[in-house]
Amino acid sequence: MKIMSIVGARPQFVKEAIVQHELNKVEGINEIVVHTGQHYDENMSGSFFETLSMRKPDYNLGLSGGSHGKMTGEMLIAVEELMIKESPELVILYGDTNSTLAGALAAAKLKIEVAHIEAGLRQHPKDMPEEINRVLTDRISKYLFVPSEWGMRNLEAEGIREGVHFTGDVMYDIFLKMKPTFDENYHLELGLESGKYIVMTMHRDFNVDDAEILTEILKGVGRIAKEMPIVFTIHPRTKARIEEFKLNSMLKDMIVIPPIDYLKLMGLTQHAYAAITDSGGYQKETYFSGKKALVLMPDTSWIELVNEGINVLVNGDDIYDAFKGLKTGDFKENIYGSGDAAKRIVDIISKNI
Ligand code: UD1
């Protein structure tokens, strides 16, 4: 069976790593990996293939940047050509990026089956690009692999029942697999004391593309930085906006570093006090690490963590108070399965060869 996996953005490399590992174990499966090129900086892309011991992609389309329509459209054209050339029987897609939607559309229109890993998640604002991508991808997928109970309920509420499988979250699998290799000394290289710093990531359009909102967030975070060191691993989009809006001086109390690879970020997180993030993936990886996160979002597709009192949804106005109110405490375990999601997914796929 020929399978085409399509990845393009940072979190997708992490998910593909563990699924690829399981696919390799099955005789008769031939996987082709396509990288759309959406993320291209070495530390947003190449480093993941190395640190997670993945094969280099069979194709790299080099398509990135531009408006969402342009990016998605160019990917659609290019992946369709590849699908026609390679004739896969199944296309595997991850999450909610423009690469996901482009792959799903191209495959569905060629009547190639689509498997969506991380299906069923929903969140506000409904007009955020990721929400549009995931809703549409779910609609045209034959296999919907769902990471959480809440995802199952979302699909049920939308009347999507066929092909739906609860598997748990592949990001938990890879977290467990790679844990012994996390760079547990990285905080020392940054001069930080274990348990006494915060890790921050931020890149969502609704947080960084509006000067007023971004200023409010940096103001709130700046107050926290006066009390506890913040390591801000800065995404290219955020860096560009901060420069464009001339807000660089607001970062003066933070330790600003470029994006870092998976093993460094996870190592840093193991020793952190807590995290500040608007990343879908990272707000769970903090939970896997036994840390709390202040989530810079009006809503989240990982709402269980908020309901369990582990993560807190915040904005620029209330982030400081939320930081002061953080309590350490026991975490409910195994919210996202038992670390065998990739195996379950590959079992289901291979039964249908
Ligand atoms: C994308 C995903 C988001 C995911 C995030 C992870 C969509 C709609 N969103 O958002 O779900 O959480 O990836 O990081 O697909 N850039 C670089 N170098 C790079 C990558 C990007 O300079 O290696 C620049 C791009 O040119 C662009 C900006 O950063 O100007 C944003 O990148 P883009 O891929 O559009 O979306 P993300 O914000 O990264």
Short mmCIF file of C-alpha atoms and ligand atoms in Angstrom, two decimals:
data_model
loop_
_atom_site.label_atom_id
_atom_site.label_comp_id
_atom_site.label_asym_id
_atom_site.label_seq_id
_atom_site.Cartn_x
_atom_site.Cartn_y
_atom_site.Cartn_z
CA MET A 1 0.00 0.00 0.00
CA LYS A 2 1.39 3.38 -0.98
CA ILE A 3 0.76 6.16 1.53
CA MET A 4 1.60 9.82 1.10
CA SER A 5 2.16 11.82 4.30
CA ILE A 6 2.07 15.58 3.94
CA VAL A 7 3.78 17.89 6.43
CA GLY A 8 4.80 21.52 6.29
CA ALA A 9 4.81 23.25 9.64
CA ARG A 10 6.76 22.71 12.82
CA PRO A 11 4.18 20.74 14.87
CA GLN A 12 3.55 18.40 11.96
CA PHE A 13 7.16 17.20 11.87
CA VAL A 14 6.81 16.15 15.51
CA LYS A 15 3.62 14.18 14.79
CA GLU A 16 4.94 12.60 11.60
CA ALA A 17 8.04 11.36 13.43
CA ILE A 18 6.13 8.88 15.55
CA VAL A 19 3.62 7.81 12.89
CA GLN A 20 6.48 7.19 10.46
CA HIS A 21 8.17 5.05 13.09
CA GLU A 22 5.04 2.86 13.35
CA LEU A 23 4.41 2.75 9.59
CA ASN A 24 7.96 1.46 9.08
CA LYS A 25 7.11 -1.60 11.14
CA VAL A 26 4.37 -2.76 8.79
CA GLU A 27 5.36 -4.86 5.84
CA GLY A 28 3.66 -3.84 2.64
CA ILE A 29 3.38 -0.15 3.48
CA ASN A 30 5.42 2.21 1.37
CA GLU A 31 5.34 5.75 2.76
CA ILE A 32 6.26 8.83 0.73
CA VAL A 33 6.82 11.99 2.76
CA VAL A 34 6.04 15.35 1.21
CA HIS A 35 7.19 18.59 2.88
CA THR A 36 5.29 21.54 1.44
CA GLY A 37 8.01 23.93 2.60
CA GLN A 38 5.59 26.08 4.66
CA HIS A 39 8.24 26.28 7.39
CA TYR A 40 11.74 26.45 6.01
CA ASP A 41 14.12 27.97 8.57
CA GLU A 42 16.55 25.32 9.79
CA ASN A 43 15.30 25.64 13.37
CA MET A 44 11.63 25.54 12.28
CA SER A 45 12.06 22.58 9.95
CA GLY A 46 15.34 20.73 9.21
CA SER A 47 16.39 20.42 12.85
CA PHE A 48 13.26 18.37 13.59
CA PHE A 49 14.12 15.76 10.99
CA GLU A 50 17.53 15.34 12.56
CA THR A 51 16.62 15.37 16.25
CA LEU A 52 13.59 13.11 15.78
CA SER A 53 15.52 10.67 13.56
CA MET A 54 13.17 10.98 10.61
CA ARG A 55 13.88 10.24 6.99
CA LYS A 56 14.46 13.35 4.90
CA PRO A 57 11.25 14.11 2.97
CA ASP A 58 11.02 12.49 -0.45
CA TYR A 59 9.81 15.79 -1.87
CA ASN A 60 10.23 19.34 -0.62
CA LEU A 61 7.96 21.70 -2.52
CA GLY A 62 9.53 24.88 -1.15
CA LEU A 63 6.17 26.67 -0.93
CA SER A 64 5.91 29.21 1.87
CA GLY A 65 4.88 32.74 2.68
CA GLY A 66 2.40 34.97 0.90
CA SER A 67 -1.29 35.27 1.67
CA HIS A 68 -3.21 32.23 2.88
CA GLY A 69 -4.97 31.86 -0.47
CA LYS A 70 -1.74 32.05 -2.43
CA MET A 71 0.07 29.63 -0.13
CA THR A 72 -2.79 27.14 0.00
CA GLY A 73 -3.45 27.45 -3.74
CA GLU A 74 0.16 26.85 -4.74
CA MET A 75 0.33 23.85 -2.43
CA LEU A 76 -2.91 22.48 -3.85
CA ILE A 77 -1.54 22.60 -7.39
CA ALA A 78 1.81 21.10 -6.45
CA VAL A 79 0.54 18.26 -4.25
CA GLU A 80 -2.11 17.33 -6.82
CA GLU A 81 0.64 16.88 -9.41
CA LEU A 82 2.58 14.70 -7.00
CA MET A 83 -0.48 12.61 -6.16
CA ILE A 84 -1.11 12.01 -9.84
CA LYS A 85 2.54 11.01 -10.30
CA GLU A 86 2.77 8.78 -7.22
CA SER A 87 -0.81 7.40 -7.08
CA PRO A 88 -1.00 6.87 -3.30
CA GLU A 89 -3.99 4.94 -1.98
CA LEU A 90 -4.10 7.01 1.18
CA VAL A 91 -2.98 10.49 2.18
CA ILE A 92 -2.12 11.20 5.83
CA LEU A 93 -2.54 14.75 7.09
CA TYR A 94 -1.94 16.33 10.47
CA GLY A 95 -3.62 19.08 12.42
CA ASP A 96 -4.82 22.35 11.05
CA THR A 97 -2.30 24.16 8.88
CA ASN A 98 -2.57 25.42 5.32
CA SER A 99 -0.52 22.38 4.29
CA THR A 100 -3.22 20.15 5.85
CA LEU A 101 -6.07 21.75 3.94
CA ALA A 102 -4.20 21.84 0.63
CA GLY A 103 -3.39 18.13 0.92
CA ALA A 104 -6.94 17.22 1.92
CA LEU A 105 -8.51 19.09 -0.98
CA ALA A 106 -6.12 17.72 -3.56
CA ALA A 107 -6.62 14.14 -2.36
CA ALA A 108 -10.41 14.33 -2.01
CA LYS A 109 -10.80 15.67 -5.52
CA LEU A 110 -8.66 12.86 -6.90
CA LYS A 111 -10.79 10.42 -4.87
CA ILE A 112 -7.82 9.37 -2.79
CA GLU A 113 -8.70 8.45 0.80
CA VAL A 114 -7.73 10.97 3.46
CA ALA A 115 -6.65 10.14 7.02
CA HIS A 116 -6.77 13.14 9.36
CA ILE A 117 -4.67 12.85 12.47
CA GLU A 118 -5.89 15.23 15.19
CA ALA A 119 -9.46 15.30 13.93
CA GLY A 120 -12.47 16.62 15.84
CA LEU A 121 -10.90 19.63 17.53
CA ARG A 122 -12.86 22.86 17.48
CA GLN A 123 -12.35 26.33 18.89
CA HIS A 124 -13.20 30.00 18.69
CA PRO A 125 -12.56 32.34 16.97
CA LYS A 126 -14.24 30.49 14.13
CA ASP A 127 -12.53 32.69 11.55
CA MET A 128 -8.99 31.81 12.63
CA PRO A 129 -7.18 30.11 9.74
CA GLU A 130 -6.48 26.94 11.73
CA GLU A 131 -10.16 26.46 12.60
CA ILE A 132 -11.19 26.79 8.98
CA ASN A 133 -8.51 24.29 7.96
CA ARG A 134 -9.47 21.66 10.52
CA VAL A 135 -13.24 21.87 10.01
CA LEU A 136 -12.92 21.51 6.25
CA THR A 137 -10.37 18.71 6.49
CA ASP A 138 -12.61 16.70 8.83
CA ARG A 139 -15.47 17.01 6.35
CA ILE A 140 -13.55 15.28 3.56
CA SER A 141 -11.62 12.68 5.55
CA LYS A 142 -12.33 8.97 5.42
CA TYR A 143 -10.43 8.26 8.65
CA LEU A 144 -10.76 10.70 11.52
CA PHE A 145 -8.24 9.95 14.26
CA VAL A 146 -9.30 11.84 17.36
CA PRO A 147 -6.94 12.69 20.23
CA SER A 148 -9.46 13.55 22.98
CA GLU A 149 -12.93 12.64 24.30
CA TRP A 150 -14.01 16.17 23.66
CA GLY A 151 -13.00 15.82 20.00
CA MET A 152 -15.27 12.76 19.79
CA ARG A 153 -18.17 14.80 21.15
CA ASN A 154 -17.57 17.61 18.67
CA LEU A 155 -17.80 15.25 15.72
CA GLU A 156 -20.88 13.56 17.17
CA ALA A 157 -22.54 16.98 17.53
CA GLU A 158 -21.80 17.72 13.88
CA GLY A 159 -23.25 14.39 12.80
CA ILE A 160 -19.88 12.99 11.68
CA ARG A 161 -19.86 9.34 12.80
CA GLU A 162 -18.31 7.29 10.04
CA GLY A 163 -14.58 6.59 10.14
CA VAL A 164 -14.19 8.22 13.56
CA HIS A 165 -11.66 6.58 15.92
CA PHE A 166 -10.51 7.67 19.35
CA THR A 167 -6.77 7.02 19.41
CA GLY A 168 -5.25 9.46 21.90
CA ASP A 169 -2.67 12.02 20.92
CA VAL A 170 0.40 11.17 18.86
CA MET A 171 2.25 14.08 20.51
CA TYR A 172 2.07 12.21 23.79
CA ASP A 173 3.63 9.14 22.15
CA ILE A 174 6.59 11.09 20.83
CA PHE A 175 6.98 12.91 24.14
CA LEU A 176 7.33 9.61 25.98
CA LYS A 177 9.62 8.14 23.34
CA MET A 178 12.01 11.11 23.25
CA LYS A 179 11.95 11.98 26.97
CA PRO A 180 15.26 10.25 27.79
CA THR A 181 16.99 12.43 25.18
CA PHE A 182 15.60 15.85 26.20
CA ASP A 183 18.32 18.48 26.62
CA GLU A 184 17.99 18.83 30.38
CA ASN A 185 20.93 21.24 30.60
CA TYR A 186 19.71 23.86 28.22
CA HIS A 187 18.36 26.09 31.01
CA LEU A 188 21.85 26.10 32.57
CA GLU A 189 23.33 27.30 29.27
CA LEU A 190 20.88 30.21 29.47
CA GLY A 191 21.93 30.90 33.06
CA LEU A 192 18.57 29.86 34.53
CA GLU A 193 17.79 28.10 37.79
CA SER A 194 15.59 25.00 37.71
CA GLY A 195 11.97 25.75 38.64
CA LYS A 196 12.48 29.50 38.53
CA TYR A 197 11.72 30.66 35.01
CA ILE A 198 8.92 30.74 32.47
CA VAL A 199 9.06 29.54 28.85
CA MET A 200 7.10 31.62 26.38
CA THR A 201 6.05 31.04 22.75
CA MET A 202 3.58 33.13 20.73
CA HIS A 203 2.68 33.25 17.06
CA ARG A 204 -1.12 33.32 16.49
CA ASP A 205 -2.39 35.89 14.04
CA PHE A 206 -4.96 37.20 16.54
CA ASN A 207 -2.21 37.92 19.09
CA VAL A 208 0.59 39.26 16.96
CA ASP A 209 -0.90 40.89 13.86
CA ASP A 210 -2.72 43.72 15.72
CA ALA A 211 -0.38 46.34 17.21
CA GLU A 212 -2.71 47.23 20.09
CA ILE A 213 -3.31 43.63 21.17
CA LEU A 214 0.36 42.73 20.85
CA THR A 215 1.31 45.78 22.94
CA GLU A 216 -1.15 44.79 25.70
CA ILE A 217 0.24 41.26 25.80
CA LEU A 218 3.85 42.44 25.94
CA LYS A 219 2.88 44.85 28.71
CA GLY A 220 1.32 42.07 30.79
CA VAL A 221 4.17 39.68 30.14
CA GLY A 222 6.67 42.45 30.89
CA ARG A 223 5.20 42.80 34.41
CA ILE A 224 5.72 39.09 34.98
CA ALA A 225 9.27 39.30 33.63
CA LYS A 226 10.14 41.76 36.40
CA GLU A 227 9.36 39.01 38.94
CA MET A 228 10.54 35.86 37.18
CA PRO A 229 12.83 35.36 34.16
CA ILE A 230 10.97 34.65 30.91
CA VAL A 231 12.66 32.83 28.04
CA PHE A 232 10.83 33.91 24.91
CA THR A 233 11.53 31.63 21.96
CA ILE A 234 10.40 33.90 19.21
CA HIS A 235 8.60 32.71 16.06
CA PRO A 236 9.50 34.44 12.73
CA ARG A 237 6.02 35.92 12.35
CA THR A 238 6.14 37.44 15.85
CA LYS A 239 9.65 38.77 15.37
CA ALA A 240 8.59 40.47 12.15
CA ARG A 241 5.52 42.09 13.76
CA ILE A 242 7.43 43.33 16.80
CA GLU A 243 9.91 45.00 14.46
CA GLU A 244 7.17 46.38 12.22
CA PHE A 245 5.27 47.88 15.19
CA LYS A 246 8.54 49.09 16.77
CA LEU A 247 7.91 47.24 20.03
CA ASN A 248 11.43 45.88 20.52
CA SER A 249 11.98 47.88 23.70
CA MET A 250 9.12 45.95 25.35
CA LEU A 251 11.25 42.80 25.26
CA LYS A 252 14.05 44.30 27.32
CA ASP A 253 13.35 42.30 30.49
CA MET A 254 13.06 38.97 28.66
CA ILE A 255 15.58 36.46 27.43
CA VAL A 256 14.72 36.35 23.74
CA ILE A 257 16.03 33.39 21.75
CA PRO A 258 15.31 32.06 18.23
CA PRO A 259 13.03 29.02 17.80
CA ILE A 260 14.74 25.96 19.27
CA ASP A 261 14.56 22.30 18.36
CA TYR A 262 12.23 19.82 20.04
CA LEU A 263 14.77 18.33 22.44
CA LYS A 264 15.89 21.73 23.70
CA LEU A 265 12.34 23.06 24.11
CA MET A 266 11.26 19.96 25.98
CA GLY A 267 14.42 20.02 28.12
CA LEU A 268 13.78 23.66 28.98
CA THR A 269 10.18 22.86 29.85
CA GLN A 270 11.06 20.04 32.26
CA HIS A 271 12.80 22.60 34.51
CA ALA A 272 10.43 25.53 34.05
CA TYR A 273 8.08 26.95 36.66
CA ALA A 274 5.32 27.37 34.05
CA ALA A 275 4.75 28.43 30.43
CA ILE A 276 3.04 31.18 28.47
CA THR A 277 1.92 30.12 25.02
CA ASP A 278 -0.62 30.29 22.22
CA SER A 279 0.68 27.15 20.57
CA GLY A 280 -1.77 24.29 20.27
CA GLY A 281 0.93 21.68 20.65
CA TYR A 282 3.01 23.30 23.33
CA GLN A 283 0.09 23.84 25.73
CA LYS A 284 -0.18 20.05 25.89
CA GLU A 285 3.54 19.38 26.03
CA THR A 286 3.67 21.54 29.15
CA TYR A 287 0.95 19.31 30.62
CA PHE A 288 2.88 16.17 29.66
CA SER A 289 5.82 17.79 31.49
CA GLY A 290 3.76 18.38 34.64
CA LYS A 291 3.74 22.16 34.15
CA LYS A 292 0.94 24.68 33.98
CA ALA A 293 0.44 27.04 31.08
CA LEU A 294 -1.08 30.48 30.71
CA VAL A 295 -2.69 30.14 27.30
CA LEU A 296 -2.95 33.34 25.27
CA MET A 297 -6.18 32.39 23.52
CA PRO A 298 -9.88 33.24 23.88
CA ASP A 299 -10.64 29.53 23.54
CA THR A 300 -8.64 26.36 22.98
CA SER A 301 -9.00 23.10 21.16
CA TRP A 302 -7.53 21.44 24.28
CA ILE A 303 -10.28 22.62 26.61
CA GLU A 304 -9.95 19.62 28.97
CA LEU A 305 -6.78 21.14 30.36
CA VAL A 306 -8.63 24.33 31.25
CA ASN A 307 -11.56 22.42 32.74
CA GLU A 308 -9.14 20.42 34.89
CA GLY A 309 -7.59 23.64 36.22
CA ILE A 310 -4.23 22.89 34.64
CA ASN A 311 -4.13 25.62 31.99
CA VAL A 312 -5.67 29.09 32.18
CA LEU A 313 -6.93 31.10 29.22
CA VAL A 314 -5.58 34.64 29.40
CA ASN A 315 -5.13 37.89 27.50
CA GLY A 316 -2.83 40.86 27.91
CA ASP A 317 -5.07 42.38 30.61
CA ASP A 318 -5.36 39.45 32.96
CA ILE A 319 -2.14 37.51 32.38
CA TYR A 320 -0.31 39.06 35.31
CA ASP A 321 -3.08 38.20 37.81
CA ALA A 322 -3.29 34.70 36.37
CA PHE A 323 0.45 34.30 36.90
CA LYS A 324 0.10 35.42 40.52
CA GLY A 325 -2.80 33.00 41.00
CA LEU A 326 -0.98 29.93 39.63
CA LYS A 327 -1.04 27.07 42.09
CA THR A 328 1.02 23.93 41.88
CA GLY A 329 -0.95 20.76 42.25
CA ASP A 330 -1.61 17.23 41.09
CA PHE A 331 -2.46 16.74 37.47
CA LYS A 332 -5.11 14.38 36.17
CA GLU A 333 -3.17 11.83 34.14
CA ASN A 334 -3.66 10.32 30.69
CA ILE A 335 -6.13 12.85 29.35
CA TYR A 336 -4.75 12.19 25.88
CA GLY A 337 -4.55 8.43 25.81
CA SER A 338 -1.85 6.08 26.91
CA GLY A 339 1.01 6.84 24.54
CA ASP A 340 0.06 4.33 21.84
CA ALA A 341 -1.90 6.58 19.50
CA ALA A 342 0.41 6.12 16.51
CA LYS A 343 0.27 2.35 16.87
CA ARG A 344 -3.53 2.40 17.03
CA ILE A 345 -3.70 4.62 13.96
CA VAL A 346 -1.37 2.41 11.94
CA ASP A 347 -3.25 -0.73 13.07
CA ILE A 348 -6.50 0.72 11.76
CA ILE A 349 -4.97 1.84 8.49
CA SER A 350 -3.16 -1.42 7.85
CA LYS A 351 -6.25 -3.54 8.57
CA ASN A 352 -7.81 -1.82 5.59
CA ILE A 353 -5.03 -2.44 3.12
C1 UD1 B 1 1.49 27.82 11.10
C2 UD1 B 1 0.13 27.16 11.27
C3 UD1 B 1 -0.22 27.01 12.74
C4 UD1 B 1 0.90 26.35 13.52
C5 UD1 B 1 2.19 27.11 13.25
C6 UD1 B 1 3.32 26.45 14.00
C7 UD1 B 1 -1.36 27.75 9.40
C8 UD1 B 1 -2.57 28.50 9.00
N1 UD1 B 1 -0.93 27.94 10.66
O1 UD1 B 1 1.39 29.15 11.52
O2 UD1 B 1 -1.37 26.23 12.89
O3 UD1 B 1 0.60 26.39 14.90
O4 UD1 B 1 2.44 27.09 11.86
O5 UD1 B 1 4.46 27.22 14.03
O6 UD1 B 1 -0.84 27.02 8.61
N2 UD1 B 1 8.32 32.06 8.39
C9 UD1 B 1 9.69 32.16 8.33
N3 UD1 B 1 10.42 31.01 8.46
C10 UD1 B 1 9.85 29.81 8.64
C11 UD1 B 1 8.46 29.72 8.73
C12 UD1 B 1 7.69 30.86 8.60
O7 UD1 B 1 10.23 33.23 8.16
O8 UD1 B 1 10.56 28.80 8.74
C13 UD1 B 1 7.49 33.26 8.22
C14 UD1 B 1 6.58 33.10 7.01
O9 UD1 B 1 7.20 33.52 5.84
C15 UD1 B 1 5.40 33.94 7.41
C16 UD1 B 1 5.36 33.80 8.91
O10 UD1 B 1 6.63 33.36 9.34
O11 UD1 B 1 5.57 35.28 7.07
C17 UD1 B 1 4.27 32.87 9.40
O12 UD1 B 1 4.42 31.55 8.88
P1 UD1 B 1 3.14 30.70 8.38
O13 UD1 B 1 3.64 29.42 7.87
O14 UD1 B 1 2.28 31.55 7.52
O15 UD1 B 1 2.22 30.45 9.61
P2 UD1 B 1 2.51 30.23 11.14
O16 UD1 B 1 2.16 31.51 11.82
O17 UD1 B 1 3.86 29.66 11.37
#
